[in-house]
Amino acid sequence: MKIDRLLAITVLLLNRQRISAKELATRFEVSTKTIYRDIDTLSQAGIPIVAHQGTTGGFEIMEQYTIARQFLTLSEIDAMISAVKGMTTVFNDQMFATLLDKVQALLRPTDRMQTPIQHAGIVFDFNPWGQNPATRDKVNLLREAITNTYKVHLHYLNTNGIESERAVEPSALILKGYVWYLHAYCTLREEFRLFRLSRILELECTQDSFNPRAIPDWDQYQWNNSNTYEEQRQNVTLLFGAQVRYRLNDMFDPDWISVQSDGRIEVQGAFIIDDWFYNMLLSFGDQVRIQTPAELIPELIGRAQKVIDSYSN
């Protein structure tokens, strides 16, 4: 509908410095003539849109213009409330409580009567299941350090089991899946690093301030690049017992999983063969077998034998 397109164009212009008629036409699958007519309609309605000519031209809204609450639907406001409530599950910060009050204030009295029924249908909880309470304390302490640009001292345990003392300049907290990370400039390595919060053994927020550095492009990190470490991956075929099927969909790509005629489950995929891989297999006990490649089997047997030996001494 035209009214929906007009509102969508207005929202786009509010969130973008400048956008061309061609880009708008492509986005809404209409002609550029239709876009020009829409812009005229919005201008006649009192929305201060400025048109710029030339190769870098396009449309933009005057900086002082803001959107009114009536442009937000009840469902959109409720979605915002759900997201802010999610932030309060992990941050002990009055700012989020105040923000929640402000967003809820957008609801009219009649809206408040409807929200228990017409809710967003989604709950954001950024405090993962089974999360150690200490992690929440770390999150709040680090957020305070980030806000105040305070340096932080870490006693850190890396993936190789090596402990070290680090002085870092924190820049951001990242929740990826169920794992919290600290993005910070490490003064020891003289570069930005990611630190997994569960591996921070001790944490101290100092009163020493620092000047924030330019943050590198997030695209360099592993989760934004499916090809990263691809050369380290190896094709593996695993066969699991039917009793552990409920775990497999939580751990593996559905395309890797196939159920056999006898109820057992075959998993074929590319794995990085490291400690995580072998520990993952050992967690399944006798409910998993390595089918291929065979050269991985002796290592798994050796690790299982070490577990047995630890109970023999």
XYZ file of C-alpha atoms in Angstrom:
313
model
C 0.000 0.000 0.000
C 1.126 3.524 -0.752
C 0.741 4.735 2.846
C 3.006 1.902 4.058
C 5.616 2.809 1.458
C 5.468 6.490 2.450
C 6.030 5.625 6.093
C 8.868 3.243 5.202
C 10.540 5.937 3.073
C 10.269 8.386 5.964
C 11.885 5.939 8.374
C 14.691 5.212 5.894
C 15.404 8.900 5.434
C 15.500 9.393 9.202
C 18.088 6.627 9.557
C 20.216 7.480 6.507
C 22.049 10.705 5.716
C 21.170 10.546 2.019
C 19.536 8.005 -0.280
C 19.004 8.157 -4.045
C 15.728 7.770 -5.937
C 17.175 4.740 -7.728
C 18.026 3.013 -4.445
C 14.542 3.732 -3.089
C 12.933 2.449 -6.287
C 14.935 -0.777 -6.096
C 14.111 -1.304 -2.434
C 10.359 -0.827 -2.883
C 10.185 -2.385 -6.356
C 8.611 0.647 -8.018
C 9.727 3.094 -10.685
C 11.783 6.193 -9.951
C 8.803 8.274 -11.134
C 6.734 6.715 -8.364
C 9.443 7.590 -5.848
C 9.472 11.223 -6.998
C 5.682 11.346 -6.584
C 6.043 9.845 -3.102
C 8.630 12.456 -2.161
C 6.275 15.203 -3.353
C 3.477 13.723 -1.262
C 5.689 13.631 1.842
C 6.837 17.214 1.260
C 3.231 18.391 0.922
C 2.470 16.621 4.201
C 5.037 18.850 5.920
C 8.020 16.493 6.115
C 11.122 18.636 5.372
C 12.846 16.612 2.631
C 15.785 18.149 0.783
C 16.746 17.001 -2.733
C 20.394 17.094 -3.866
C 21.451 16.951 -7.507
C 24.485 15.318 -9.111
C 26.215 11.951 -8.949
C 26.190 11.990 -5.146
C 22.681 13.407 -5.012
C 19.575 12.034 -3.398
C 17.068 12.825 -0.702
C 17.540 13.528 2.970
C 15.502 14.900 5.860
C 16.496 18.052 7.710
C 18.521 17.189 10.798
C 16.078 18.637 13.344
C 13.152 16.486 12.190
C 12.187 13.471 14.316
C 9.451 10.884 14.054
C 6.467 11.027 16.397
C 5.221 8.158 18.527
C 2.064 7.690 16.432
C 4.163 6.232 13.602
C 5.042 3.255 15.836
C 2.602 0.368 16.039
C 1.757 -1.354 19.304
C 3.628 -4.476 18.176
C 6.749 -2.425 17.372
C 6.702 -0.742 20.788
C 6.213 -4.091 22.501
C 9.183 -5.522 20.581
C 11.290 -2.611 21.855
C 10.125 -3.316 25.417
C 11.100 -6.979 25.062
C 14.591 -6.034 23.841
C 15.192 -3.545 26.679
C 13.922 -6.056 29.245
C 16.477 -8.466 27.834
C 19.264 -6.022 28.619
C 18.119 -5.808 32.242
C 18.652 -9.581 32.614
C 22.406 -9.111 32.534
C 23.224 -5.459 33.303
C 22.746 -3.979 36.763
C 22.376 -0.504 35.360
C 19.735 2.068 36.235
C 20.023 3.427 32.694
C 18.237 0.377 31.283
C 15.506 0.589 33.916
C 15.022 4.239 32.995
C 15.056 3.384 29.299
C 12.408 0.721 29.912
C 10.228 3.311 31.643
C 10.634 5.698 28.699
C 9.731 3.073 26.106
C 6.733 1.915 28.136
C 5.648 5.543 28.372
C 4.999 5.417 24.614
C 2.032 3.168 25.369
C -1.356 4.808 25.718
C -3.697 3.610 28.513
C -5.677 1.610 25.958
C -2.418 0.075 24.682
C -1.496 -1.081 28.186
C -4.720 -3.053 28.376
C -3.868 -4.820 25.104
C -0.192 -5.630 25.655
C -0.721 -8.735 27.814
C -2.582 -10.215 24.839
C -0.862 -8.618 21.864
C 2.700 -9.098 23.079
C 5.692 -9.378 20.746
C 5.841 -13.153 21.167
C 9.573 -13.145 21.889
C 11.698 -12.992 25.025
C 15.292 -11.739 25.076
C 17.343 -13.135 27.948
C 21.048 -12.377 27.625
C 21.886 -14.345 30.768
C 22.491 -17.860 29.303
C 21.080 -21.024 30.876
C 23.264 -22.293 33.693
C 25.356 -19.121 33.634
C 27.759 -18.800 36.532
C 26.733 -15.751 38.642
C 30.372 -14.666 38.553
C 30.042 -14.054 34.815
C 27.278 -11.510 35.371
C 29.504 -9.730 37.912
C 32.318 -9.640 35.336
C 29.962 -8.257 32.690
C 28.802 -5.425 34.931
C 32.309 -4.575 36.146
C 33.683 -4.522 32.594
C 30.791 -2.421 31.339
C 31.577 0.124 34.037
C 35.224 0.123 32.938
C 34.207 0.618 29.293
C 31.866 3.492 30.178
C 34.515 5.264 32.265
C 37.454 4.283 30.001
C 39.298 2.633 32.888
C 42.130 0.173 32.333
C 41.563 -3.380 33.561
C 43.998 -5.976 34.912
C 43.261 -9.586 33.982
C 44.610 -12.893 35.204
C 43.854 -14.874 32.058
C 43.946 -18.539 31.070
C 44.325 -19.105 27.323
C 43.281 -22.102 25.216
C 46.682 -23.739 25.780
C 46.229 -23.667 29.560
C 48.841 -20.931 30.007
C 48.106 -18.274 32.627
C 49.215 -14.684 32.175
C 48.725 -11.213 33.597
C 47.246 -8.697 31.153
C 46.637 -4.968 31.321
C 43.928 -4.102 28.806
C 41.904 -1.157 27.564
C 38.333 -2.497 27.235
C 36.273 -1.395 24.231
C 33.214 -3.685 24.022
C 31.396 -6.661 25.484
C 30.239 -9.269 22.967
C 27.685 -12.032 23.500
C 28.170 -14.641 20.790
C 25.782 -17.557 21.164
C 25.964 -18.349 24.886
C 29.520 -17.073 25.407
C 30.575 -13.619 26.595
C 33.767 -12.031 25.248
C 35.676 -8.875 26.090
C 37.089 -6.933 23.146
C 40.051 -4.929 24.384
C 43.435 -3.516 23.476
C 46.073 -5.696 25.118
C 49.099 -3.655 26.193
C 51.185 -6.854 26.372
C 50.513 -7.898 22.751
C 50.060 -4.304 21.570
C 46.934 -5.109 19.576
C 43.208 -5.643 20.004
C 42.266 -9.086 21.300
C 39.178 -11.058 22.295
C 39.133 -12.481 25.831
C 36.582 -15.111 26.814
C 35.052 -14.089 30.141
C 34.933 -17.667 31.454
C 38.743 -17.778 31.144
C 39.297 -14.587 33.126
C 40.386 -16.025 36.486
C 40.740 -12.677 38.241
C 39.583 -9.225 37.247
C 40.451 -5.794 38.632
C 39.103 -2.488 37.352
C 41.642 0.268 37.973
C 41.095 4.001 38.218
C 43.646 4.628 35.459
C 41.912 6.155 32.461
C 42.979 5.750 28.828
C 42.301 7.452 25.515
C 40.100 5.176 23.357
C 41.844 3.828 20.262
C 40.408 3.367 16.785
C 38.642 -0.016 16.808
C 39.594 -2.385 13.963
C 37.042 -3.702 11.487
C 34.830 -6.361 13.079
C 34.971 -8.363 9.838
C 38.410 -9.635 10.814
C 36.927 -11.866 13.483
C 36.266 -15.529 12.939
C 32.463 -15.539 13.265
C 32.094 -13.079 10.383
C 34.100 -15.186 7.960
C 32.988 -18.750 7.271
C 36.233 -19.418 5.387
C 38.473 -18.616 8.344
C 40.585 -21.633 9.356
C 38.941 -23.602 6.534
C 42.319 -25.098 5.665
C 42.502 -26.544 9.193
C 39.214 -28.431 8.870
C 39.008 -32.136 8.146
C 36.050 -34.138 6.863
C 34.883 -36.552 9.542
C 32.081 -39.127 9.694
C 30.698 -39.981 13.144
C 28.065 -42.517 14.135
C 25.977 -41.786 17.242
C 23.582 -43.930 19.228
C 19.860 -43.144 19.024
C 19.833 -42.273 22.752
C 21.799 -39.036 22.192
C 19.842 -37.741 19.219
C 18.428 -34.868 21.288
C 21.948 -33.448 21.712
C 23.004 -33.550 18.088
C 20.694 -30.853 16.739
C 22.048 -28.503 19.402
C 25.638 -29.103 18.325
C 25.740 -29.726 14.588
C 24.441 -28.273 11.333
C 21.168 -30.047 10.426
C 22.599 -30.698 6.953
C 25.305 -32.836 8.586
C 22.825 -35.140 10.311
C 21.136 -38.202 8.818
C 19.150 -40.889 10.640
C 19.965 -44.476 9.699
C 17.415 -47.285 9.272
C 18.422 -48.798 12.646
C 17.852 -45.489 14.464
C 21.510 -44.532 14.818
C 22.541 -41.086 13.594
C 25.360 -40.341 11.175
C 27.053 -36.975 11.273
C 29.255 -35.920 8.357
C 30.991 -32.578 8.554
C 34.237 -30.599 8.509
C 35.819 -30.264 11.964
C 38.904 -28.590 13.343
C 40.682 -31.512 15.020
C 41.659 -30.065 18.393
C 41.054 -30.561 22.112
C 37.440 -29.433 21.751
C 36.809 -32.105 19.118
C 38.144 -34.978 21.207
C 36.560 -33.725 24.434
C 33.247 -33.412 22.616
C 33.478 -37.056 21.502
C 34.446 -38.251 24.980
C 31.376 -36.490 26.411
C 29.214 -38.968 24.458
C 30.861 -41.987 26.083
C 30.024 -45.222 24.267
C 27.351 -43.506 22.170
C 29.726 -42.380 19.410
C 32.177 -44.016 17.008
C 34.573 -42.423 14.520
C 33.820 -43.923 11.121
C 36.342 -41.934 9.093
C 39.154 -41.010 9.021
C 40.564 -43.989 10.908
C 43.762 -42.171 11.913
C 41.776 -40.169 14.485
C 40.778 -43.286 16.427
C 44.117 -43.977 18.245
C 44.170 -40.432 19.660
C 40.628 -40.800 20.999
C 41.469 -44.197 22.533
C 44.609 -42.730 24.101
C 42.669 -39.904 25.723
C 40.026 -42.331 27.020
C 42.791 -44.545 28.453
C 44.245 -41.567 30.332
C 40.863 -41.085 31.982
C 40.839 -44.758 33.015
C 44.425 -44.566 34.271
C 43.597 -41.565 36.442
C 41.276 -43.807 38.469
C 43.840 -46.612 38.731
C 46.387 -44.630 40.752
